[in-house]
XYZ file of C-alpha atoms in Angstrom:
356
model
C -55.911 -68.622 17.331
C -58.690 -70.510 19.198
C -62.197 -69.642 20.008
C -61.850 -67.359 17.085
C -64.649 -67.819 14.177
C -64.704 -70.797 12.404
C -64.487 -71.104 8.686
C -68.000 -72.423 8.889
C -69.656 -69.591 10.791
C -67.914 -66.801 8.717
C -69.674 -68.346 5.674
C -72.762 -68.468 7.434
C -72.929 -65.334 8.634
C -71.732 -63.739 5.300
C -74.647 -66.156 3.926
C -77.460 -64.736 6.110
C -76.125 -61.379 5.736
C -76.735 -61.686 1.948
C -80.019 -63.365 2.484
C -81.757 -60.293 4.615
C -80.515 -57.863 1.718
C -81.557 -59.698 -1.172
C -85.006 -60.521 0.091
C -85.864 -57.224 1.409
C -86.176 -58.223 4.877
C -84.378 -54.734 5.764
C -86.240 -51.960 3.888
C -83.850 -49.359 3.739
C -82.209 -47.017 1.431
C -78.629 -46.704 3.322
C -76.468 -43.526 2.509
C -74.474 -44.756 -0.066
C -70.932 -42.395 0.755
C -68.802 -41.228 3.393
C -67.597 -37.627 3.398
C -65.471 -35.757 5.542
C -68.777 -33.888 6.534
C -69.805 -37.590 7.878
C -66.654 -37.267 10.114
C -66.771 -34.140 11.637
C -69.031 -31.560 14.124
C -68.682 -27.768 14.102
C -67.958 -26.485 17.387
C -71.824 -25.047 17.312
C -73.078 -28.422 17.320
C -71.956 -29.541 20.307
C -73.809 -26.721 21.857
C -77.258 -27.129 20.408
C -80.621 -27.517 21.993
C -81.865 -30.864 22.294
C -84.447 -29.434 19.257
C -82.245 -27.901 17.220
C -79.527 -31.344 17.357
C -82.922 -33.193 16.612
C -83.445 -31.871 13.289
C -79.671 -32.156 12.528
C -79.202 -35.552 13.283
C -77.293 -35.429 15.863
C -77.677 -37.223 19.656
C -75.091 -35.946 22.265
C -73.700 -38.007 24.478
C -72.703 -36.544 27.878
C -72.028 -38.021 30.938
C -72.687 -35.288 33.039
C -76.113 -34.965 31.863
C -76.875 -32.199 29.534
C -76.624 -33.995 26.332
C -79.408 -36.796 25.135
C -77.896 -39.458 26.520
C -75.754 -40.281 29.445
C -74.804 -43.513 27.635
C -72.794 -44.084 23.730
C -75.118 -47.607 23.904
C -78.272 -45.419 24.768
C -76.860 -43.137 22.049
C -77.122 -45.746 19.140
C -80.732 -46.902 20.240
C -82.289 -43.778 19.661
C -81.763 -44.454 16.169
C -84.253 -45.939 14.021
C -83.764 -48.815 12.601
C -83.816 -48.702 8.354
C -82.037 -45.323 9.000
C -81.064 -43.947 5.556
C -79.850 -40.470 6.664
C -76.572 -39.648 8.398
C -76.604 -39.608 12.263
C -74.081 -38.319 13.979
C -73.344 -39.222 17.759
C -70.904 -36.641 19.285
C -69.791 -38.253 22.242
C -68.005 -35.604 25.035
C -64.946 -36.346 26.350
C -65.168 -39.029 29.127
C -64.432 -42.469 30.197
C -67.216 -44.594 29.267
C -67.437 -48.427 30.552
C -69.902 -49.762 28.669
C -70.384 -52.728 25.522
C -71.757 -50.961 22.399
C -73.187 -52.785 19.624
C -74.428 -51.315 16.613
C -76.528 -53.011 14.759
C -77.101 -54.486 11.169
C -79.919 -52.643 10.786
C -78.680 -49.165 11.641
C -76.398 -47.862 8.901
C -75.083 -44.784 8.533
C -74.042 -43.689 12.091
C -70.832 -41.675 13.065
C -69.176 -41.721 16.057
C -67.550 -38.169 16.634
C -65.048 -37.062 19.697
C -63.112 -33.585 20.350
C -59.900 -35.523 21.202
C -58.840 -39.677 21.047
C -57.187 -39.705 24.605
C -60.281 -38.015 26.293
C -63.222 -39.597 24.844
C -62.416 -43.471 25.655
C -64.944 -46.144 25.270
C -63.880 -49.325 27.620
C -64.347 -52.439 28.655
C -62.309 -55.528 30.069
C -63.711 -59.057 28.607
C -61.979 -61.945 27.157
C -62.862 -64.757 25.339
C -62.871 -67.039 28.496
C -64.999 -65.212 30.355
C -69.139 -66.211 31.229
C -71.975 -65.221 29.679
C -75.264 -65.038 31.825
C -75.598 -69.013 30.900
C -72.367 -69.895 31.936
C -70.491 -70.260 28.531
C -67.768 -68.412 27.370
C -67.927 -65.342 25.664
C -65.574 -66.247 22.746
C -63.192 -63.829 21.013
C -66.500 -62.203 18.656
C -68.338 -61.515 21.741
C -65.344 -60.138 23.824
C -65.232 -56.856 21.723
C -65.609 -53.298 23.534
C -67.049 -52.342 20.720
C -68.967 -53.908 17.809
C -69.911 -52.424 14.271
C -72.251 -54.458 12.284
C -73.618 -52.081 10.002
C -72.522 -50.269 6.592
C -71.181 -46.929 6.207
C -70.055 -46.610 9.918
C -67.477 -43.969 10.620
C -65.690 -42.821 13.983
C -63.308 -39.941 14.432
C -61.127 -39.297 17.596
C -62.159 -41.967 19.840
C -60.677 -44.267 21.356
C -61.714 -48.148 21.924
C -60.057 -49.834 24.207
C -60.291 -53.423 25.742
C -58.384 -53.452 29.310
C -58.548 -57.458 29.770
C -55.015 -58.187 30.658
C -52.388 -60.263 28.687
C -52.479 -63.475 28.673
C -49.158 -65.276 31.081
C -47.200 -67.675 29.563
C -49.365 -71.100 28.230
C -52.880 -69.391 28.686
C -55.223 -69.845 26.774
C -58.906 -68.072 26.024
C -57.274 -64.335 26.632
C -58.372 -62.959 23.210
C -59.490 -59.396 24.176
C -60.932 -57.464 21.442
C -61.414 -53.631 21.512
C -63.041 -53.157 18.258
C -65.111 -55.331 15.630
C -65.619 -54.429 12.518
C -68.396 -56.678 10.758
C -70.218 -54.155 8.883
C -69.803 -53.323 4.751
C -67.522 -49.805 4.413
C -66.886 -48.199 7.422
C -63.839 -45.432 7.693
C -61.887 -45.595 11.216
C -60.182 -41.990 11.377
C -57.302 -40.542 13.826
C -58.672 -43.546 16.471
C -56.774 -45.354 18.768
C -57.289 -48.912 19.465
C -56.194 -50.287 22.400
C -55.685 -53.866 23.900
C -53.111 -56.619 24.084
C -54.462 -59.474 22.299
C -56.709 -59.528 18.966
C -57.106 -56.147 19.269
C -58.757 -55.391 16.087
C -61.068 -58.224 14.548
C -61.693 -56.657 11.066
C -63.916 -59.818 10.668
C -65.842 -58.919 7.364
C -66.181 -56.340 5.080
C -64.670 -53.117 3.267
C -62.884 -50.872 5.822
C -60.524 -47.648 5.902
C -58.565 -47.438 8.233
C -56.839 -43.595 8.677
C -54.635 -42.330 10.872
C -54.580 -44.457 13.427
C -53.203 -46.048 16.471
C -53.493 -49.937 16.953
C -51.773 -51.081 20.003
C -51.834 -54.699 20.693
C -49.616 -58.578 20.839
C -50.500 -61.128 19.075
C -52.453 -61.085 16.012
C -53.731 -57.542 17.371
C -55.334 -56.925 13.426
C -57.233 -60.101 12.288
C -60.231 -61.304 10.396
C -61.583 -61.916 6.877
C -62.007 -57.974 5.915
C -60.628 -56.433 2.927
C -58.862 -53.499 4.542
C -56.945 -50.804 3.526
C -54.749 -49.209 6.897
C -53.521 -45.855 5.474
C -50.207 -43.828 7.539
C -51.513 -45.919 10.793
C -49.068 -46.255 14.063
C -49.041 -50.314 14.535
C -47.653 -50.798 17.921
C -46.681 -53.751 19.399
C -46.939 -54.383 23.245
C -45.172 -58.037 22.452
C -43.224 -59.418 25.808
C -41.624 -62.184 23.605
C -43.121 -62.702 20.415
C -46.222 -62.009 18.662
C -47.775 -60.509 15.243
C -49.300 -57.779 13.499
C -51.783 -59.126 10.462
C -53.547 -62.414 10.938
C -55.314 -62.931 7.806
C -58.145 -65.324 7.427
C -58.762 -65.636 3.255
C -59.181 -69.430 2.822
C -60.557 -69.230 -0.794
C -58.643 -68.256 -3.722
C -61.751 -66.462 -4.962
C -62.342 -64.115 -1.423
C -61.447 -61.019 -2.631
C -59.901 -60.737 1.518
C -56.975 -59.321 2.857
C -54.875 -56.087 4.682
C -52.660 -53.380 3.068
C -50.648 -51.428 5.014
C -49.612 -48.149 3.285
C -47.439 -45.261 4.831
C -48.042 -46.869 7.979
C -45.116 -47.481 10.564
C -44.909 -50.468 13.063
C -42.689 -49.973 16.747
C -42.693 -51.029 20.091
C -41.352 -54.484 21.942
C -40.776 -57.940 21.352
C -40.296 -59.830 18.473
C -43.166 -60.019 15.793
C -43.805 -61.651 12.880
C -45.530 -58.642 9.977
C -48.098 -61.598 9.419
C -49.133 -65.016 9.786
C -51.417 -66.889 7.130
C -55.037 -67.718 9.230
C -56.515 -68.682 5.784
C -54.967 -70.834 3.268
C -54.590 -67.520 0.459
C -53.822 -65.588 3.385
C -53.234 -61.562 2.136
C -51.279 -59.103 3.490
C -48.992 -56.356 2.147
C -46.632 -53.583 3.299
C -45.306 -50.398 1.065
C -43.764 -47.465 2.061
C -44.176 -48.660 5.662
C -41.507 -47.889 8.211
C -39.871 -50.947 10.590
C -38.482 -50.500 13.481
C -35.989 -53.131 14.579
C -38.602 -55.478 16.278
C -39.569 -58.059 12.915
C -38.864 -61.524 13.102
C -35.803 -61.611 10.637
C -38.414 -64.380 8.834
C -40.815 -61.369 8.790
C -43.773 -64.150 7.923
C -45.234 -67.187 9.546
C -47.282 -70.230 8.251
C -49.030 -70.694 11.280
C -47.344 -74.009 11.167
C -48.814 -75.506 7.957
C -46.109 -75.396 5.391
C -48.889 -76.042 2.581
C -49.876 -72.171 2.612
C -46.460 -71.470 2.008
C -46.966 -71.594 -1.664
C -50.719 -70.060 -1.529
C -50.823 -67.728 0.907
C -49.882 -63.983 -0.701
C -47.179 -61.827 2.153
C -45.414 -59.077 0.278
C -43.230 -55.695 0.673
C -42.709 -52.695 -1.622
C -40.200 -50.462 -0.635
C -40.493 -49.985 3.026
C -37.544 -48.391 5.712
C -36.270 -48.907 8.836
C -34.095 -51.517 10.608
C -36.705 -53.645 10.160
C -37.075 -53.718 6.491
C -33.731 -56.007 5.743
C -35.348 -58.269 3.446
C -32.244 -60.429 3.361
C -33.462 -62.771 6.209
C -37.187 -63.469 4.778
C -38.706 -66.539 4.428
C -38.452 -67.339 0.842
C -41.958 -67.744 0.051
C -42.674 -64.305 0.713
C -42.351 -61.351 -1.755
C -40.499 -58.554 -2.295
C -42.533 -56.256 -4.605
C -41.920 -54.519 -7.570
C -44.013 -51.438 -8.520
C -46.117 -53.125 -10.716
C -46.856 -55.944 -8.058
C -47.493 -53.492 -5.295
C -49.598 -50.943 -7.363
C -53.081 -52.488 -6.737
C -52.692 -52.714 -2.700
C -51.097 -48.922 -2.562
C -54.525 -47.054 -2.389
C -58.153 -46.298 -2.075
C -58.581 -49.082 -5.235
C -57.332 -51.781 -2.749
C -61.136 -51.195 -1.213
C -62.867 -49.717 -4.549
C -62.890 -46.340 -2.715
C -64.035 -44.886 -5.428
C -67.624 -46.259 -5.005
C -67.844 -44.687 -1.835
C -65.067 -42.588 -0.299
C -65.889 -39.077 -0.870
C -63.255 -37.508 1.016
């Protein structure tokens, strides 16, 4: 878990954050939904004239040259900061090497491919590696991709982190393909790709739909409230690793992962989660298990004081990995009543802004 976020730093940052809305320092109105219009492009958009995508909203990306940008980065800049209308970025199918960041100050974007295994957006940093000033990057600034803003949504692409795994006793290898720091974003049919930390769902409300997270250790981690709804979890484990890292370290952070409908394969060993935060959160229902848990299913992270804090439960899941007979003892097995507030959109108060 090093060179992750500290404890400190995530309450500062969620401190600032607060500060800039409540003062105003942002003036914007941000769209306040996200539809399944905010997810998708008719075929006739993609072949609009620069004009006509203008006045729609939309910037197409285009590495051969005929959209508005060659560039997804390049894509995002063109949008004004304060937006408080729906932009959609169709991005064409292509391999694109590149760090995208979108910004606090630019809600409401979409990112929109034609198909997840064509329209890649890569890159291959880990936390070791230099800045420009000679320091290390660190696991926040390793990600391919980074969302800071509300109301973010992305179908059919595919963000991917190609750092390698890290050998045996090495440290600083965290890798992360996608960041998710902003308030209510919606991930839909994605994939996300790398083999360590893959997904730091560091702050905020998030859906996750449909989609494919491929990683080792901890490859789903942060201090989001997150609900990951009939996902493919995939583990790329050589040994041993984990799913869910959860980092909820107050009793009153309203923090933590439910996996619904979901189904978890692949190699290795793996724990389903380990407790990052002292009230670590993390829950599993109707999820299928392939024969790859960690009998335990659960880990402390080696501090046996979050054994009787931290919150790790089950609700009728399937698979050769589902024996519950060989848990850890401080974790849960659900009944209906137990499981009912982590088995939907209310998990994330989707009804305040899912319109789907």
């Amino acid at each position: 878990m090093a060179m992750k976020l500290s404890v400190l730093n995530l309450f500062a940052f969620i401190l600032l954050r607060n500060i800039i809305v409540s003062r105003g320092a942002l003036l914007f109105s941000p769209c306040s939904s996200i539809s399944w219009n905010d997810l998708t492009a008719s075929d006739s958009a993609w072949v609009l004239d620069s004009t006509r995508r203008a006045a729609a909203g939309i910037i197409l990306v285009s590495q051969d040259g005929v959209g508005d940008t060659t560039t997804v980065q390049a894509a995002v800049d063109q949008v004004p900061k304060g937006n408080s209308n729906r932009v959609k970025i169709l991005i064409s199918p292509g391999f694109y090497r590149e760090k995208v960041l979108v910004p606090f100050a630019k809600p409401c974007i979409s990112f929109i491919g034609k198909d997840n295994a064509k329209t890649v957006i890569w890159y291959n940093l880990q936390a070791d590696d230099e800045d420009l000033d000679g320091q290390p990057v660190g696991t926040y600034n390793s990600a391919t991709v980074a969302v800071e803003s509300d109301y973010f949504c992305a179908n059919a692409i595919t963000f991917q982190n190609t750092a390698p795994a890290a050998k045996p006793g090495e440290e600083g290898k965290q890798a992360v393909a996608l960041r998710l720091t902003g308030e209510r974003s919606l991930i839909y049919r994605c994939r996300i790709l790398a083999a360590q930390d893959t997904l730091f769902d560091h702050w905020g409300t998030h859906y996750i739909l449909e989609s494919f997270v491929q990683g080792s250790i901890d490859f789903i981690f942060g201090s989001g409230r997150s609900l990951y709804e009939k996902c493919h979890l995939n583990s790329i484990a050589e040994s041993y690793g984990a799913v869910a890292a959860s980092q909820r370290n107050n009793i009153t952070d309203n923090f933590g992962f439910s996996f619904v409908k979901s189904k978890l394969t692949g190699t290795g060993s793996v724990y389903l989660g380990r407790a990052w935060g002292k009230y670590a959160t993390v829950v599993y229902s109707y999820c299928q298990l392939e024969n790859i848990i960690i009998p335990g299913g659960w880990s402390d992270l080696n501090d046996e004081n979050r054994r009787s804090t931290a919150f790790f439960g089950e609700y009728n899941c399937n698979g050769d990995g589902a024996n519950l007979k060989g848990r850890v003892p401080w974790a849960k097995s659900l009944t209906y009543k137990q499981a009912k507030p982590y088995l939907g959109k209310v998990f994330i108060d989707g009804d305040q802004w899912l319109n789907l």
